[in-house]
Short mmCIF file of C-alpha atoms and ligand atoms in Angstrom, two decimals:
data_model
loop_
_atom_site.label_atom_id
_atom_site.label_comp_id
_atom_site.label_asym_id
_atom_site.label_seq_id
_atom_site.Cartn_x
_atom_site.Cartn_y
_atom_site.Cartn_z
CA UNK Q 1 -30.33 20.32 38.89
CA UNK Q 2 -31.77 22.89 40.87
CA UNK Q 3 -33.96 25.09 38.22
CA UNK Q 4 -36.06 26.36 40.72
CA UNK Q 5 -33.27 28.10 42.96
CA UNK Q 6 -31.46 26.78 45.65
CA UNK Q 7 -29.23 27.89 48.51
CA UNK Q 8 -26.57 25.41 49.71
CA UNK Q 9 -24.02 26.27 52.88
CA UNK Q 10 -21.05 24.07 52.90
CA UNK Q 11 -19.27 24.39 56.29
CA UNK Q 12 -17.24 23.35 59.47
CA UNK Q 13 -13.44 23.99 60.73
CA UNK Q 14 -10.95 24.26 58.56
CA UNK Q 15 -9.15 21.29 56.87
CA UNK Q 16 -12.69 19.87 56.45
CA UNK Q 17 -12.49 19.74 52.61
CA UNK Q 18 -14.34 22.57 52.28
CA UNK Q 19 -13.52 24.35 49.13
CA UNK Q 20 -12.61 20.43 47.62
CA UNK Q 21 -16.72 19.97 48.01
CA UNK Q 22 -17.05 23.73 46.61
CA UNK Q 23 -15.46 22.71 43.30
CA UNK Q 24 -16.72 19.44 43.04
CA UNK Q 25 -20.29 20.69 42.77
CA UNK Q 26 -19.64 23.07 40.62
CA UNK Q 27 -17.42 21.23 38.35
CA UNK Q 28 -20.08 18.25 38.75
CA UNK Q 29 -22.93 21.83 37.72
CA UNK Q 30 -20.36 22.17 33.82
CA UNK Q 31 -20.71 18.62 33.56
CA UNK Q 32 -24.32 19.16 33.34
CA UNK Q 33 -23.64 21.88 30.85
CA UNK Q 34 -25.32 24.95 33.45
CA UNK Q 35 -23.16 28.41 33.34
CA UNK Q 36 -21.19 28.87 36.39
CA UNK Q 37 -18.71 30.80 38.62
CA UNK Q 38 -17.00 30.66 41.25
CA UNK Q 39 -16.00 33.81 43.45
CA UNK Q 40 -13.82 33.86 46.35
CA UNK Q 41 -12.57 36.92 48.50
CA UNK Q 42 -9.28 39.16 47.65
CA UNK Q 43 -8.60 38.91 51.43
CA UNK Q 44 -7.83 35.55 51.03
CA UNK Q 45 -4.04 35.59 49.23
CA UNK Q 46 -3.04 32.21 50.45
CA UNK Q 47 -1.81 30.61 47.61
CA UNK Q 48 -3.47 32.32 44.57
CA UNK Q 49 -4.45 35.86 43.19
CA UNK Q 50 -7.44 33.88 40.53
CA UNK Q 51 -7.89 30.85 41.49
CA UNK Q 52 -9.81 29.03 44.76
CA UNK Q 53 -7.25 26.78 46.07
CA UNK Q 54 -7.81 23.80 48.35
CA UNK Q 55 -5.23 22.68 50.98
CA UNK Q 56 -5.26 19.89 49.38
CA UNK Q 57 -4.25 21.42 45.69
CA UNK Q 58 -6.91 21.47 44.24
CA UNK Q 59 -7.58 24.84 42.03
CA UNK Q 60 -10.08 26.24 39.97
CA UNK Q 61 -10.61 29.43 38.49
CA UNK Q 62 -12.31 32.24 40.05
CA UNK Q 63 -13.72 36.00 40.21
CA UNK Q 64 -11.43 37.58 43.09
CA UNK Q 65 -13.59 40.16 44.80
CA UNK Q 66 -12.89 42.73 47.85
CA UNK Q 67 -14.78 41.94 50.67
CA UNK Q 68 -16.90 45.55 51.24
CA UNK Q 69 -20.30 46.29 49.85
CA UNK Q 70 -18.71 47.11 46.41
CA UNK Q 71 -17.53 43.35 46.55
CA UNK Q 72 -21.14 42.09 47.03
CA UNK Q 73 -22.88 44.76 44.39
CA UNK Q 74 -20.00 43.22 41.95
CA UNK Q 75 -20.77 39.31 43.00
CA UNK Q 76 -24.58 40.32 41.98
CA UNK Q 77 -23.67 42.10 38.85
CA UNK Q 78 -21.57 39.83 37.33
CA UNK Q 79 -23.83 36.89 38.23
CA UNK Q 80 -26.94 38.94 36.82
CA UNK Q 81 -24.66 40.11 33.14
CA UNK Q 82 -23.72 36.71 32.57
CA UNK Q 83 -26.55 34.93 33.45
CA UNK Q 84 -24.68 32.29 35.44
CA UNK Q 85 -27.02 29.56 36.59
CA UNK Q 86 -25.21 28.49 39.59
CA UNK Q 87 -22.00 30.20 41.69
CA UNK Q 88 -20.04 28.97 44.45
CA UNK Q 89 -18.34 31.53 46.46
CA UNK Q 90 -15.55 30.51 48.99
CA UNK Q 91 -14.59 32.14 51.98
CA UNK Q 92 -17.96 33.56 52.51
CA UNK Q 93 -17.69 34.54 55.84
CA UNK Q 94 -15.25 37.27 55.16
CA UNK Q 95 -18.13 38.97 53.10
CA UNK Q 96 -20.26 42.09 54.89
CA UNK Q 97 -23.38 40.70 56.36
CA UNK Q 98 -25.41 42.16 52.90
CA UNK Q 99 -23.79 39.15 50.81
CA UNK Q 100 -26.65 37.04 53.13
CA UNK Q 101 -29.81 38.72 51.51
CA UNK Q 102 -28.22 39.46 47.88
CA UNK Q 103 -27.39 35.60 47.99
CA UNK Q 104 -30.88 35.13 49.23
CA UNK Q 105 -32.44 37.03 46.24
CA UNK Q 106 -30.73 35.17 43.77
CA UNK Q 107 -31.81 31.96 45.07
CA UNK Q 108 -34.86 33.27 44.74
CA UNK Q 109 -34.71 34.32 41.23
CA UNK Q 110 -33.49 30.66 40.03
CA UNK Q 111 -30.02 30.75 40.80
CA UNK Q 112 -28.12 27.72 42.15
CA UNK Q 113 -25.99 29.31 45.01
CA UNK Q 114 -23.09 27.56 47.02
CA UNK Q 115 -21.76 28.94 50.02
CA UNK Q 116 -18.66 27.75 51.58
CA UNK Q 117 -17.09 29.28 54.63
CA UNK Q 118 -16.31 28.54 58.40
CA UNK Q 119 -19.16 27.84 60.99
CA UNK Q 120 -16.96 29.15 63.71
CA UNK Q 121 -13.82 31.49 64.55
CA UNK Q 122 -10.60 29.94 66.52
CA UNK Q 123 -12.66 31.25 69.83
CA UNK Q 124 -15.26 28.79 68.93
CA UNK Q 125 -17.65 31.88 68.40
CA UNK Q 126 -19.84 31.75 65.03
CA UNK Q 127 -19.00 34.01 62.10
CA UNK Q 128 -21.98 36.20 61.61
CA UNK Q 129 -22.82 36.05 57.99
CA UNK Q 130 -21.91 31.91 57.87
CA UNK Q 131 -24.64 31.79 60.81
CA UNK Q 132 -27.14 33.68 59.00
CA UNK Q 133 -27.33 31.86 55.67
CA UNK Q 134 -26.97 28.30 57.55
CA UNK Q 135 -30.52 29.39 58.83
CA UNK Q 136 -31.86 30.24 55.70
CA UNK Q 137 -30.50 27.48 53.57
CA UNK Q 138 -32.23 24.75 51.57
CA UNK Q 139 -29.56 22.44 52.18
CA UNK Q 140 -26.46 22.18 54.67
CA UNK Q 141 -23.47 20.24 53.38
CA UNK Q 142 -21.41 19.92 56.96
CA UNK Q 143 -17.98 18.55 57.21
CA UNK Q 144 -15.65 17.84 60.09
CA UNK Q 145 -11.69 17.50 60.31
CA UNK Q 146 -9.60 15.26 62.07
CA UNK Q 147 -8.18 16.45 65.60
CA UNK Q 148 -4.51 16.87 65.29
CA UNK Q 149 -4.03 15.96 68.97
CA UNK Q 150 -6.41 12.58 68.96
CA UNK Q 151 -7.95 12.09 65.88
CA UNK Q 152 -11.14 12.16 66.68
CA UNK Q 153 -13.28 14.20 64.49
CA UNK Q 154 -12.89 17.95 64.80
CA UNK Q 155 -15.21 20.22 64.67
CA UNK Q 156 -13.00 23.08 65.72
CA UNK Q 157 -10.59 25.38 64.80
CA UNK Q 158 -7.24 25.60 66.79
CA UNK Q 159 -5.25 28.61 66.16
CA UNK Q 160 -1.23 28.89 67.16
CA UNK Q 161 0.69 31.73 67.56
CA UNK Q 162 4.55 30.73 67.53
CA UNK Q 163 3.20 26.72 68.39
CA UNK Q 164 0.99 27.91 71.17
CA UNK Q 165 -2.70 28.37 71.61
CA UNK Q 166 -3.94 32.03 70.31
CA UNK Q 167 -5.33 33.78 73.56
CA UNK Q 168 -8.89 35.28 73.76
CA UNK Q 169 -8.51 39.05 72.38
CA UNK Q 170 -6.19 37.66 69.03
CA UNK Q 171 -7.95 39.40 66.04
CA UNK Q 172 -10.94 37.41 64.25
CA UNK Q 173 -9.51 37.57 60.97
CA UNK Q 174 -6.03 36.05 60.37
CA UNK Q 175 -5.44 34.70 57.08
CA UNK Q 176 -3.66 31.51 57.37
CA UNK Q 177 -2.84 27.69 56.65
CA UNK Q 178 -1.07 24.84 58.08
CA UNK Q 179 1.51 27.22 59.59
CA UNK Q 180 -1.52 29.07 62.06
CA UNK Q 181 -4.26 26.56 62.19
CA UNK Q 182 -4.80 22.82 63.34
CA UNK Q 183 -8.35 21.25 63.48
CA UNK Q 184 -9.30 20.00 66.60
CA UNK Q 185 -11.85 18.15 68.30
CA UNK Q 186 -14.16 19.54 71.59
CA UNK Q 187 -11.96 18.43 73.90
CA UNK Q 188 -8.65 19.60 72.49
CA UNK Q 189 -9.60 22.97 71.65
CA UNK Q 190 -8.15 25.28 73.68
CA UNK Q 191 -8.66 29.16 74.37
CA UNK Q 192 -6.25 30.62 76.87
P1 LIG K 1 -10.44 27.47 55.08
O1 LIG K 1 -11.80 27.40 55.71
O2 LIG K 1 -10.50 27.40 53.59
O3 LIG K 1 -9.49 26.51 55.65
O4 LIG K 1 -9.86 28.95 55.32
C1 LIG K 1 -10.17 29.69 56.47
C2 LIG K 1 -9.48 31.04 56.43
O5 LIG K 1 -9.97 31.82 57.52
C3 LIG K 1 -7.97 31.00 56.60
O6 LIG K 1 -7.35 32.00 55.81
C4 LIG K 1 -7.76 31.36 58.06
C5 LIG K 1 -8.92 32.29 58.33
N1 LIG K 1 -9.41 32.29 59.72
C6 LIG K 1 -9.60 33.52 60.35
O7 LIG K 1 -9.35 34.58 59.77
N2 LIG K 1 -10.07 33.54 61.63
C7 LIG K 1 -10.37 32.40 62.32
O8 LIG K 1 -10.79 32.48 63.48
C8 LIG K 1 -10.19 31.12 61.65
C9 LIG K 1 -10.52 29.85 62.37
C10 LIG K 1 -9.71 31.13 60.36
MG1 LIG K 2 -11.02 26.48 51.97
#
């Protein structure tokens, strides 16, 4: 499908459907007999220890790999052993900025790579290494949510902290669901 290499970025707030899309293409990739993978970060415990889960449900198997430079030289390795054709990995933005030119490279050397992760942090500021391969993708799959508050489509990412709005200096990385996180729209967004 794409024999020539390709880098896709699938992103926006959470409760988009991102991971669902993730899956889908590469399920829709073994349909169409190519070798792939799926990776996802060992940061991200939510529901599973091997599989990518959506919060929808849906699961598929996957590599579980620490998010340091080890994490990315092991993403490449694998890839490169097993001669997968296309990968998806999930979570990307919780990856050290190198996973941007590694993932680069094996676009360039024929791989089918998918990328899903968040645009943008509960502050509404941009992860750094989601930022960076949304400007050197060949294709940009962006999906919205639906504001909790007015549902209008969201395009942020609310976080709560015991049912109220995190404030400015809250960590960047929380791990989370339903429990920390609402999608929001622009206008219900709020940053205290
Ligand atoms: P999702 O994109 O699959 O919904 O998952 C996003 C993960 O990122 C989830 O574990 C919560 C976490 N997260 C942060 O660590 N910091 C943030 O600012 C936001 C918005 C999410
Ligand atoms: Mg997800």
């Amino acid at each position: 499908m794409h024999p020539e290499g390709f880098l896709e970025v699938i992103t926006g707030p959470m409760f988009a459907g991102k991971t669902t899309e993730l899956i889908k293409r590469i399920e829709r990739q073994i349909f169409a007999k190519r070798k792939a993978a799926l990776f996802k970060p060992s940061i991200d415990n939510r529901y599973s220890e091997s599989e990518v889960v959506a919060h929808n449900g849906l699961r598929y198997d996957a590599f579980v790999i620490p998010t340091d430079e080890e994490g990315v030289k092991t993403i490449e390795e694998i890839t490169k052993r097993e001669r997968f054709e296309v990968i998806g990995v999930d979570e990307v933005q919780f990856f050290p900025m190198s996973i941007v030119g590694m993932l680069d490279e094996l676009a360039d050397s024929g791989v089918y790579v998918i990328a899903s992760g968040l645009n943008l942090d509960f502050k509404g500021d941009p992860f750094p290494v989601t930022r960076e391969l949304l400007v050197r993708a060949d294709n940009i799959v962006y999906l919205t949510a639906i504001c909790t508050v007015c549902g209008a489509p969201a395009t942020r990412t609310q976080r709560l902290i015991n049912g109220k709005p995190a404030p400015r200096n809250s960590p960047v990385i929380l791990v989370g669901g339903r429990e920390s996180y609402e999608a929001r729209c622009r206008r219900h967004h709020i940053i205290p």
